[in-house]
Amino acid sequence: MKGIGIACLLLVLSAATAGAQVADGTYDIRADDGAVCLQASPPDGDAPPQTVSVAVCDRGAGQAWTAVQASGGYVRLMAEPGLCLDGNDPGEAARAGAAFLAPCAEAGTQLWEAVSAADDAVRLKTRFGGGYLCLRRNPDAQVHAGAPFMSRCRDGARQLWRLVPRMAEEEEAGAMSPPRAEPGVPASCRVSIGPRAYTGPCRFLRDRSRDDGSFALRASDGGALFDGIADLAVEVAAPGRGTLRAYLSDGTPRDLGPVTRTGACWTGAEATVCTGAARPSPEPRTSGSTCYVAGDLVGRLDGTCILGKHGNPPTRRSRRLSIGGLVVID
């Protein structure tokens, strides 16, 4: 797998602390709001490779944590053998107490338990802290250079995480690819991105690799919805919250940030996506009007078609429509 080694995270299953079951597999470790993920490599490349950070979720290799059962009821999350997530001792001077990646060892700072919280979220505790220290995401670049760190466990949202499974093909690719494997079902869409908007037919694709309501939208004709966007994907991180991503016609992804659900719409700071049932095509109808081309009677308007006199198709003798010609509908 690409990228810097992705540490080993050890999650202990404890009935006494309502431990969350973590099966073997590869996961994204998302913050509870679904916008950012735990990342083994720094997002800007400026920090040392051993630094752990949080970054906008992108399904990249640096955010893939593969769970492997370990002794003593623990689970390792490993992408590159031998490299583990170390919660660090908050009192240590090394890395100012921030979590980091280190060679795997039996240190208590590398032993973790996933403790169930509300709405399927978990808290990640280390054995080192006697069960009283939890991994906390850090939005403040002035503290630990913005890296996650261990702090006393409490009900704060910054200590809540979600382990979102990945599929094998995503692990191989190292990133989410455009959802273009199936045609989807007819739907109607209303999409706005900045000042641009699209309202009309589309196709709805359920993400079958996940059972959380994630989906994608695609143009009905297989082309672009608008502005070169071929697909729009909503990746659900928690009930009513997710991330919106656009895929251009060449497959290039564009992150549109976190979105929240209200009814049939997912709305964020930059974009809104709404879906509904496909609208039936209108039945052809006869207007009862007559059509003249440059003064000659052609026929009657029927929906979008011009019929000849008495409802028959125009004959060769009928005057043809041409660009710039005068058309009068009576």
mmCIF file of C-alpha atoms in Angstrom:
data_model
loop_
_atom_site.group_PDB
_atom_site.id
_atom_site.type_symbol
_atom_site.label_atom_id
_atom_site.label_comp_id
_atom_site.label_asym_id
_atom_site.label_seq_id
_atom_site.Cartn_x
_atom_site.Cartn_y
_atom_site.Cartn_z
ATOM 1 C CA MET A 1 0.000 0.000 0.000
ATOM 2 C CA LYS A 2 1.166 3.495 -0.800
ATOM 3 C CA GLY A 3 2.235 6.151 1.647
ATOM 4 C CA ILE A 4 4.070 6.244 4.889
ATOM 5 C CA GLY A 5 3.488 3.369 7.219
ATOM 6 C CA ILE A 6 0.204 3.600 8.922
ATOM 7 C CA ALA A 7 0.674 2.762 12.461
ATOM 8 C CA CYS A 8 -0.625 0.050 14.652
ATOM 9 C CA LEU A 9 -3.562 1.023 16.738
ATOM 10 C CA LEU A 10 -4.456 -1.422 19.467
ATOM 11 C CA LEU A 11 -8.064 -1.589 20.451
ATOM 12 C CA VAL A 12 -8.979 -3.686 23.467
ATOM 13 C CA LEU A 13 -12.441 -5.156 23.825
ATOM 14 C CA SER A 14 -13.599 -4.768 27.408
ATOM 15 C CA ALA A 15 -17.047 -5.661 28.734
ATOM 16 C CA ALA A 16 -16.425 -3.534 31.791
ATOM 17 C CA THR A 17 -16.062 -0.441 29.627
ATOM 18 C CA ALA A 18 -18.565 -1.439 26.925
ATOM 19 C CA GLY A 19 -15.789 -2.112 24.437
ATOM 20 C CA ALA A 20 -16.696 -1.805 20.759
ATOM 21 C CA GLN A 21 -16.063 -4.871 18.604
ATOM 22 C CA VAL A 22 -13.448 -4.167 15.932
ATOM 23 C CA ALA A 23 -13.116 -6.858 13.269
ATOM 24 C CA ASP A 24 -10.091 -7.473 11.079
ATOM 25 C CA GLY A 25 -10.142 -5.137 8.102
ATOM 26 C CA THR A 26 -9.143 -1.667 6.982
ATOM 27 C CA TYR A 27 -10.762 1.460 8.386
ATOM 28 C CA ASP A 28 -10.896 5.219 8.196
ATOM 29 C CA ILE A 29 -10.770 6.695 11.709
ATOM 30 C CA ARG A 30 -13.052 9.682 11.376
ATOM 31 C CA ALA A 31 -13.752 12.482 13.777
ATOM 32 C CA ASP A 32 -17.363 12.392 14.912
ATOM 33 C CA ASP A 33 -18.350 15.275 12.621
ATOM 34 C CA GLY A 34 -17.211 13.263 9.598
ATOM 35 C CA ALA A 35 -15.104 16.073 8.146
ATOM 36 C CA VAL A 36 -11.580 15.012 9.159
ATOM 37 C CA CYS A 37 -9.761 11.719 9.596
ATOM 38 C CA LEU A 38 -6.779 10.489 11.581
ATOM 39 C CA GLN A 39 -3.796 10.551 9.242
ATOM 40 C CA ALA A 40 -0.435 8.877 9.631
ATOM 41 C CA SER A 41 1.401 11.278 7.374
ATOM 42 C CA PRO A 42 1.254 15.063 7.777
ATOM 43 C CA PRO A 43 -1.118 16.802 5.361
ATOM 44 C CA ASP A 44 1.392 19.473 4.293
ATOM 45 C CA GLY A 45 4.626 17.491 4.370
ATOM 46 C CA ASP A 46 6.337 19.938 6.728
ATOM 47 C CA ALA A 47 6.239 17.821 9.907
ATOM 48 C CA PRO A 48 8.418 14.760 10.555
ATOM 49 C CA PRO A 49 7.098 11.489 9.074
ATOM 50 C CA GLN A 50 6.408 10.153 12.588
ATOM 51 C CA THR A 51 3.778 12.817 13.229
ATOM 52 C CA VAL A 52 0.099 11.890 13.448
ATOM 53 C CA SER A 53 -2.380 14.502 12.305
ATOM 54 C CA VAL A 54 -5.970 14.994 11.243
ATOM 55 C CA ALA A 55 -6.818 16.044 7.705
ATOM 56 C CA VAL A 56 -9.843 16.318 5.442
ATOM 57 C CA CYS A 57 -11.040 12.779 4.756
ATOM 58 C CA ASP A 58 -9.917 11.710 1.287
ATOM 59 C CA ARG A 59 -9.738 7.891 1.527
ATOM 60 C CA GLY A 60 -6.020 8.168 0.794
ATOM 61 C CA ALA A 61 -3.417 5.614 1.860
ATOM 62 C CA GLY A 62 -2.300 7.830 4.734
ATOM 63 C CA GLN A 63 -5.750 7.489 6.301
ATOM 64 C CA ALA A 64 -6.092 3.699 5.975
ATOM 65 C CA TRP A 65 -5.762 1.788 9.254
ATOM 66 C CA THR A 66 -5.888 -2.009 8.878
ATOM 67 C CA ALA A 67 -7.052 -3.936 11.943
ATOM 68 C CA VAL A 68 -5.252 -7.179 12.821
ATOM 69 C CA GLN A 69 -6.082 -9.143 15.962
ATOM 70 C CA ALA A 70 -3.279 -9.193 18.541
ATOM 71 C CA SER A 71 -2.698 -11.075 21.787
ATOM 72 C CA GLY A 72 -4.449 -10.153 24.996
ATOM 73 C CA GLY A 73 -7.677 -9.162 23.263
ATOM 74 C CA TYR A 74 -6.131 -6.201 21.478
ATOM 75 C CA VAL A 75 -6.308 -5.247 17.811
ATOM 76 C CA ARG A 76 -3.554 -3.655 15.740
ATOM 77 C CA LEU A 77 -4.293 -1.306 12.891
ATOM 78 C CA MET A 78 -1.351 -1.777 10.570
ATOM 79 C CA ALA A 79 -0.558 -0.655 7.051
ATOM 80 C CA GLU A 80 3.229 -0.956 7.132
ATOM 81 C CA PRO A 81 4.530 -3.635 9.490
ATOM 82 C CA GLY A 82 6.351 -2.431 12.552
ATOM 83 C CA LEU A 83 4.904 1.060 12.841
ATOM 84 C CA CYS A 84 2.324 1.771 15.564
ATOM 85 C CA LEU A 85 0.278 4.643 16.868
ATOM 86 C CA ASP A 86 1.698 5.784 20.178
ATOM 87 C CA GLY A 87 -0.589 7.890 22.358
ATOM 88 C CA ASN A 88 2.454 9.270 24.164
ATOM 89 C CA ASP A 89 2.694 10.283 27.791
ATOM 90 C CA PRO A 90 1.044 13.708 28.108
ATOM 91 C CA GLY A 91 3.821 14.689 30.486
ATOM 92 C CA GLU A 92 6.607 13.735 28.079
ATOM 93 C CA ALA A 93 8.677 16.400 26.417
ATOM 94 C CA ALA A 94 9.024 14.235 23.285
ATOM 95 C CA ARG A 95 6.814 15.762 20.617
ATOM 96 C CA ALA A 96 5.262 17.909 23.329
ATOM 97 C CA GLY A 97 3.061 15.028 24.424
ATOM 98 C CA ALA A 98 1.308 14.639 21.065
ATOM 99 C CA ALA A 99 0.426 11.242 19.605
ATOM 100 C CA PHE A 100 2.944 9.945 17.073
ATOM 101 C CA LEU A 101 4.068 6.882 15.098
ATOM 102 C CA ALA A 102 6.732 4.652 16.596
ATOM 103 C CA PRO A 103 8.153 1.153 16.154
ATOM 104 C CA CYS A 104 5.647 -1.298 17.577
ATOM 105 C CA ALA A 105 6.322 -2.302 21.177
ATOM 106 C CA GLU A 106 4.460 -3.606 24.206
ATOM 107 C CA ALA A 107 4.342 -0.122 25.684
ATOM 108 C CA GLY A 108 1.130 0.907 27.386
ATOM 109 C CA THR A 109 1.008 4.000 25.218
ATOM 110 C CA GLN A 110 0.523 1.738 22.176
ATOM 111 C CA LEU A 111 -2.288 -0.323 23.701
ATOM 112 C CA TRP A 112 -5.745 1.031 23.040
ATOM 113 C CA GLU A 113 -9.357 0.213 23.735
ATOM 114 C CA ALA A 114 -12.379 1.360 21.762
ATOM 115 C CA VAL A 115 -15.101 2.345 24.204
ATOM 116 C CA SER A 116 -18.624 2.736 22.865
ATOM 117 C CA ALA A 117 -20.184 6.197 23.026
ATOM 118 C CA ALA A 118 -23.408 7.682 21.695
ATOM 119 C CA ASP A 119 -24.556 7.161 18.087
ATOM 120 C CA ASP A 120 -22.037 4.394 17.313
ATOM 121 C CA ALA A 121 -19.052 6.631 18.038
ATOM 122 C CA VAL A 122 -16.134 5.393 20.165
ATOM 123 C CA ARG A 123 -13.489 6.848 22.455
ATOM 124 C CA LEU A 124 -9.935 5.579 21.993
ATOM 125 C CA LYS A 125 -8.211 5.000 25.337
ATOM 126 C CA THR A 126 -4.683 3.875 26.139
ATOM 127 C CA ARG A 127 -3.762 1.341 28.799
ATOM 128 C CA PHE A 128 -0.999 3.695 29.907
ATOM 129 C CA GLY A 129 -3.491 6.135 31.358
ATOM 130 C CA GLY A 130 -5.304 3.471 33.347
ATOM 131 C CA GLY A 131 -8.343 3.974 31.151
ATOM 132 C CA TYR A 132 -8.575 7.655 31.999
ATOM 133 C CA LEU A 133 -6.842 9.113 28.924
ATOM 134 C CA CYS A 134 -8.549 9.402 25.518
ATOM 135 C CA LEU A 135 -7.290 10.445 22.089
ATOM 136 C CA ARG A 136 -8.435 13.984 21.341
ATOM 137 C CA ARG A 137 -8.414 15.681 17.972
ATOM 138 C CA ASN A 138 -6.856 19.084 17.984
ATOM 139 C CA PRO A 139 -8.036 22.072 15.929
ATOM 140 C CA ASP A 140 -5.504 24.400 17.560
ATOM 141 C CA ALA A 141 -2.221 24.651 15.658
ATOM 142 C CA GLN A 142 -0.698 26.405 18.685
ATOM 143 C CA VAL A 143 -1.069 23.260 20.825
ATOM 144 C CA HIS A 144 1.047 20.225 19.879
ATOM 145 C CA ALA A 145 1.343 21.780 16.396
ATOM 146 C CA GLY A 146 -2.232 20.701 15.768
ATOM 147 C CA ALA A 147 -1.524 16.995 16.324
ATOM 148 C CA PRO A 148 -3.989 14.784 18.253
ATOM 149 C CA PHE A 149 -3.038 14.167 21.864
ATOM 150 C CA MET A 150 -4.195 12.296 24.963
ATOM 151 C CA SER A 151 -6.325 14.083 27.534
ATOM 152 C CA ARG A 152 -8.553 13.034 30.418
ATOM 153 C CA CYS A 153 -11.637 11.258 29.074
ATOM 154 C CA ARG A 154 -14.816 13.322 29.066
ATOM 155 C CA ASP A 155 -17.971 13.786 27.011
ATOM 156 C CA GLY A 156 -16.425 16.308 24.624
ATOM 157 C CA ALA A 157 -17.072 15.793 20.902
ATOM 158 C CA ARG A 158 -13.350 16.108 20.138
ATOM 159 C CA GLN A 159 -12.764 12.722 21.776
ATOM 160 C CA LEU A 160 -15.360 10.933 19.632
ATOM 161 C CA TRP A 161 -14.262 8.874 16.636
ATOM 162 C CA ARG A 162 -15.878 6.530 14.127
ATOM 163 C CA LEU A 163 -14.211 3.505 12.566
ATOM 164 C CA VAL A 164 -15.540 3.346 8.994
ATOM 165 C CA PRO A 165 -14.692 0.128 7.093
ATOM 166 C CA ARG A 166 -13.085 0.260 3.675
ATOM 167 C CA MET A 167 -13.382 -2.189 0.797
ATOM 168 C CA ALA A 168 -10.429 -4.198 -0.531
ATOM 169 C CA GLU A 169 -10.418 -2.447 -3.899
ATOM 170 C CA GLU A 170 -10.164 0.932 -2.169
ATOM 171 C CA GLU A 171 -7.157 -0.292 -0.186
ATOM 172 C CA GLU A 172 -5.500 -1.400 -3.416
ATOM 173 C CA ALA A 173 -6.150 1.905 -5.138
ATOM 174 C CA GLY A 174 -5.220 3.961 -2.096
ATOM 175 C CA ALA A 175 -8.122 6.354 -2.646
ATOM 176 C CA MET A 176 -11.796 6.420 -3.468
ATOM 177 C CA SER A 177 -12.434 6.285 -7.198
ATOM 178 C CA PRO A 178 -15.401 7.697 -9.103
ATOM 179 C CA PRO A 179 -18.525 5.537 -8.682
ATOM 180 C CA ARG A 180 -18.958 4.690 -12.364
ATOM 181 C CA ALA A 181 -19.411 0.908 -12.215
ATOM 182 C CA GLU A 182 -23.221 0.841 -12.495
ATOM 183 C CA PRO A 183 -25.826 2.912 -14.327
ATOM 184 C CA GLY A 184 -28.011 3.636 -11.295
ATOM 185 C CA VAL A 185 -31.746 4.321 -11.280
ATOM 186 C CA PRO A 186 -33.598 7.315 -12.741
ATOM 187 C CA ALA A 187 -34.096 10.210 -10.332
ATOM 188 C CA SER A 188 -34.575 13.959 -10.273
ATOM 189 C CA CYS A 189 -31.822 16.183 -8.887
ATOM 190 C CA ARG A 190 -31.318 19.722 -7.712
ATOM 191 C CA VAL A 191 -27.649 20.632 -7.306
ATOM 192 C CA SER A 192 -26.003 23.962 -6.530
ATOM 193 C CA ILE A 193 -22.267 24.535 -6.224
ATOM 194 C CA GLY A 194 -21.425 28.140 -5.538
ATOM 195 C CA PRO A 195 -23.343 30.330 -8.016
ATOM 196 C CA ARG A 196 -23.947 27.477 -10.479
ATOM 197 C CA ALA A 197 -26.967 25.198 -10.297
ATOM 198 C CA TYR A 198 -28.558 22.266 -12.086
ATOM 199 C CA THR A 199 -32.142 21.030 -11.828
ATOM 200 C CA GLY A 200 -33.299 18.086 -13.874
ATOM 201 C CA PRO A 201 -33.061 14.340 -14.431
ATOM 202 C CA CYS A 202 -30.136 12.310 -13.133
ATOM 203 C CA ARG A 203 -29.289 8.787 -12.045
ATOM 204 C CA PHE A 204 -29.036 7.684 -8.403
ATOM 205 C CA LEU A 205 -26.371 5.136 -7.386
ATOM 206 C CA ARG A 206 -26.409 3.530 -3.959
ATOM 207 C CA ASP A 207 -22.923 2.782 -2.588
ATOM 208 C CA ARG A 208 -23.294 -0.980 -2.137
ATOM 209 C CA SER A 209 -19.915 -1.259 -0.406
ATOM 210 C CA ARG A 210 -21.370 0.597 2.590
ATOM 211 C CA ASP A 211 -24.581 0.208 4.538
ATOM 212 C CA ASP A 212 -24.843 3.782 5.767
ATOM 213 C CA GLY A 213 -26.780 5.611 3.051
ATOM 214 C CA SER A 214 -23.789 6.792 0.990
ATOM 215 C CA PHE A 215 -24.714 7.446 -2.638
ATOM 216 C CA ALA A 216 -23.685 9.126 -5.880
ATOM 217 C CA LEU A 217 -25.473 11.098 -8.593
ATOM 218 C CA ARG A 218 -24.699 10.965 -12.305
ATOM 219 C CA ALA A 219 -25.986 12.617 -15.456
ATOM 220 C CA SER A 220 -28.766 10.626 -17.121
ATOM 221 C CA ASP A 221 -26.952 10.520 -20.452
ATOM 222 C CA GLY A 222 -23.637 9.420 -18.941
ATOM 223 C CA GLY A 223 -22.052 12.794 -19.648
ATOM 224 C CA ALA A 224 -21.549 15.667 -17.230
ATOM 225 C CA LEU A 225 -24.137 17.131 -14.873
ATOM 226 C CA PHE A 226 -22.667 20.593 -15.394
ATOM 227 C CA ASP A 227 -19.292 22.360 -15.413
ATOM 228 C CA GLY A 228 -17.524 19.109 -16.306
ATOM 229 C CA ILE A 229 -18.772 17.294 -13.177
ATOM 230 C CA ALA A 230 -19.576 13.684 -14.045
ATOM 231 C CA ASP A 231 -20.451 12.390 -10.571
ATOM 232 C CA LEU A 232 -21.357 13.789 -7.160
ATOM 233 C CA ALA A 233 -20.831 11.448 -4.202
ATOM 234 C CA VAL A 234 -22.149 11.854 -0.653
ATOM 235 C CA GLU A 235 -20.134 9.705 1.737
ATOM 236 C CA VAL A 236 -22.046 9.324 5.000
ATOM 237 C CA ALA A 237 -19.915 9.404 8.150
ATOM 238 C CA ALA A 238 -22.683 9.465 10.766
ATOM 239 C CA PRO A 239 -26.473 9.713 10.708
ATOM 240 C CA GLY A 240 -27.309 12.979 8.960
ATOM 241 C CA ARG A 241 -23.663 13.973 8.385
ATOM 242 C CA GLY A 242 -21.224 13.254 5.599
ATOM 243 C CA THR A 243 -18.777 14.582 3.018
ATOM 244 C CA LEU A 244 -19.580 15.699 -0.537
ATOM 245 C CA ARG A 245 -17.129 15.005 -3.323
ATOM 246 C CA ALA A 246 -17.359 15.876 -7.030
ATOM 247 C CA TYR A 247 -15.646 13.866 -9.762
ATOM 248 C CA LEU A 248 -14.792 15.573 -13.015
ATOM 249 C CA SER A 249 -15.191 13.815 -16.349
ATOM 250 C CA ASP A 250 -11.523 12.770 -16.284
ATOM 251 C CA GLY A 251 -11.934 11.197 -12.818
ATOM 252 C CA THR A 252 -10.272 14.037 -10.898
ATOM 253 C CA PRO A 253 -11.885 14.382 -7.431
ATOM 254 C CA ARG A 254 -12.825 17.699 -5.877
ATOM 255 C CA ASP A 255 -13.729 17.834 -2.190
ATOM 256 C CA LEU A 256 -16.721 20.049 -1.438
ATOM 257 C CA GLY A 257 -16.526 19.686 2.328
ATOM 258 C CA PRO A 258 -18.851 18.395 5.048
ATOM 259 C CA VAL A 259 -22.607 18.309 4.478
ATOM 260 C CA THR A 260 -25.608 17.709 6.721
ATOM 261 C CA ARG A 261 -28.944 16.216 5.789
ATOM 262 C CA THR A 262 -32.301 17.973 5.933
ATOM 263 C CA GLY A 263 -35.056 15.922 4.356
ATOM 264 C CA ALA A 264 -34.000 14.970 0.829
ATOM 265 C CA CYS A 265 -31.168 17.530 0.729
ATOM 266 C CA TRP A 266 -27.525 17.460 1.831
ATOM 267 C CA THR A 267 -26.200 20.961 2.451
ATOM 268 C CA GLY A 268 -22.729 22.347 3.122
ATOM 269 C CA ALA A 269 -20.948 25.684 3.000
ATOM 270 C CA GLU A 270 -20.207 25.356 -0.708
ATOM 271 C CA ALA A 271 -22.847 23.070 -2.160
ATOM 272 C CA THR A 272 -26.334 21.587 -1.828
ATOM 273 C CA VAL A 273 -27.529 18.296 -3.306
ATOM 274 C CA CYS A 274 -31.204 17.263 -3.327
ATOM 275 C CA THR A 275 -32.693 14.101 -4.820
ATOM 276 C CA GLY A 276 -36.170 12.797 -5.456
ATOM 277 C CA ALA A 277 -38.148 10.359 -7.536
ATOM 278 C CA ALA A 278 -37.813 10.649 -11.291
ATOM 279 C CA ARG A 279 -40.466 12.860 -12.810
ATOM 280 C CA PRO A 280 -42.540 11.161 -15.525
ATOM 281 C CA SER A 281 -42.180 12.506 -19.047
ATOM 282 C CA PRO A 282 -45.168 14.651 -20.040
ATOM 283 C CA GLU A 283 -47.667 13.060 -22.397
ATOM 284 C CA PRO A 284 -47.861 14.611 -25.878
ATOM 285 C CA ARG A 285 -50.812 16.914 -26.246
ATOM 286 C CA THR A 286 -52.450 18.776 -29.105
ATOM 287 C CA SER A 287 -52.449 22.510 -28.700
ATOM 288 C CA GLY A 288 -55.130 23.139 -31.295
ATOM 289 C CA SER A 289 -53.000 25.918 -32.761
ATOM 290 C CA THR A 290 -52.045 26.222 -36.392
ATOM 291 C CA CYS A 291 -48.600 26.972 -37.702
ATOM 292 C CA TYR A 292 -47.681 29.138 -40.649
ATOM 293 C CA VAL A 293 -44.255 29.444 -42.272
ATOM 294 C CA ALA A 294 -43.837 32.667 -44.211
ATOM 295 C CA GLY A 295 -47.596 32.856 -44.618
ATOM 296 C CA ASP A 296 -48.221 29.262 -45.779
ATOM 297 C CA LEU A 297 -50.220 26.943 -43.552
ATOM 298 C CA VAL A 298 -48.040 24.033 -42.423
ATOM 299 C CA GLY A 299 -50.269 22.289 -39.921
ATOM 300 C CA ARG A 300 -51.139 21.939 -36.291
ATOM 301 C CA LEU A 301 -48.771 21.979 -33.307
ATOM 302 C CA ASP A 302 -48.796 18.687 -31.369
ATOM 303 C CA GLY A 303 -46.478 18.838 -28.364
ATOM 304 C CA THR A 304 -43.060 19.551 -29.848
ATOM 305 C CA CYS A 305 -43.982 18.260 -33.326
ATOM 306 C CA ILE A 306 -45.585 20.059 -36.254
ATOM 307 C CA LEU A 307 -48.210 17.927 -37.977
ATOM 308 C CA GLY A 308 -49.407 18.562 -41.494
ATOM 309 C CA LYS A 309 -52.871 19.635 -42.460
ATOM 310 C CA HIS A 310 -55.615 17.551 -40.848
ATOM 311 C CA GLY A 311 -53.072 15.909 -38.546
ATOM 312 C CA ASN A 312 -50.973 14.334 -41.301
ATOM 313 C CA PRO A 313 -47.168 14.681 -41.519
ATOM 314 C CA PRO A 314 -46.014 17.630 -43.630
ATOM 315 C CA THR A 315 -45.620 16.757 -47.299
ATOM 316 C CA ARG A 316 -42.772 17.677 -49.614
ATOM 317 C CA ARG A 317 -44.887 20.539 -50.818
ATOM 318 C CA SER A 318 -45.045 21.982 -47.304
ATOM 319 C CA ARG A 319 -42.721 24.866 -46.752
ATOM 320 C CA ARG A 320 -39.666 23.794 -44.754
ATOM 321 C CA LEU A 321 -38.567 25.439 -41.553
ATOM 322 C CA SER A 322 -35.182 27.136 -41.823
ATOM 323 C CA ILE A 323 -32.969 29.241 -39.608
ATOM 324 C CA GLY A 324 -34.088 32.826 -39.807
ATOM 325 C CA GLY A 325 -37.454 31.916 -41.299
ATOM 326 C CA LEU A 326 -40.651 33.457 -40.041
ATOM 327 C CA VAL A 327 -42.856 31.120 -38.010
ATOM 328 C CA VAL A 328 -46.309 32.250 -36.887
ATOM 329 C CA ILE A 329 -48.376 30.206 -34.454
ATOM 330 C CA ASP A 330 -52.033 31.132 -34.466
#
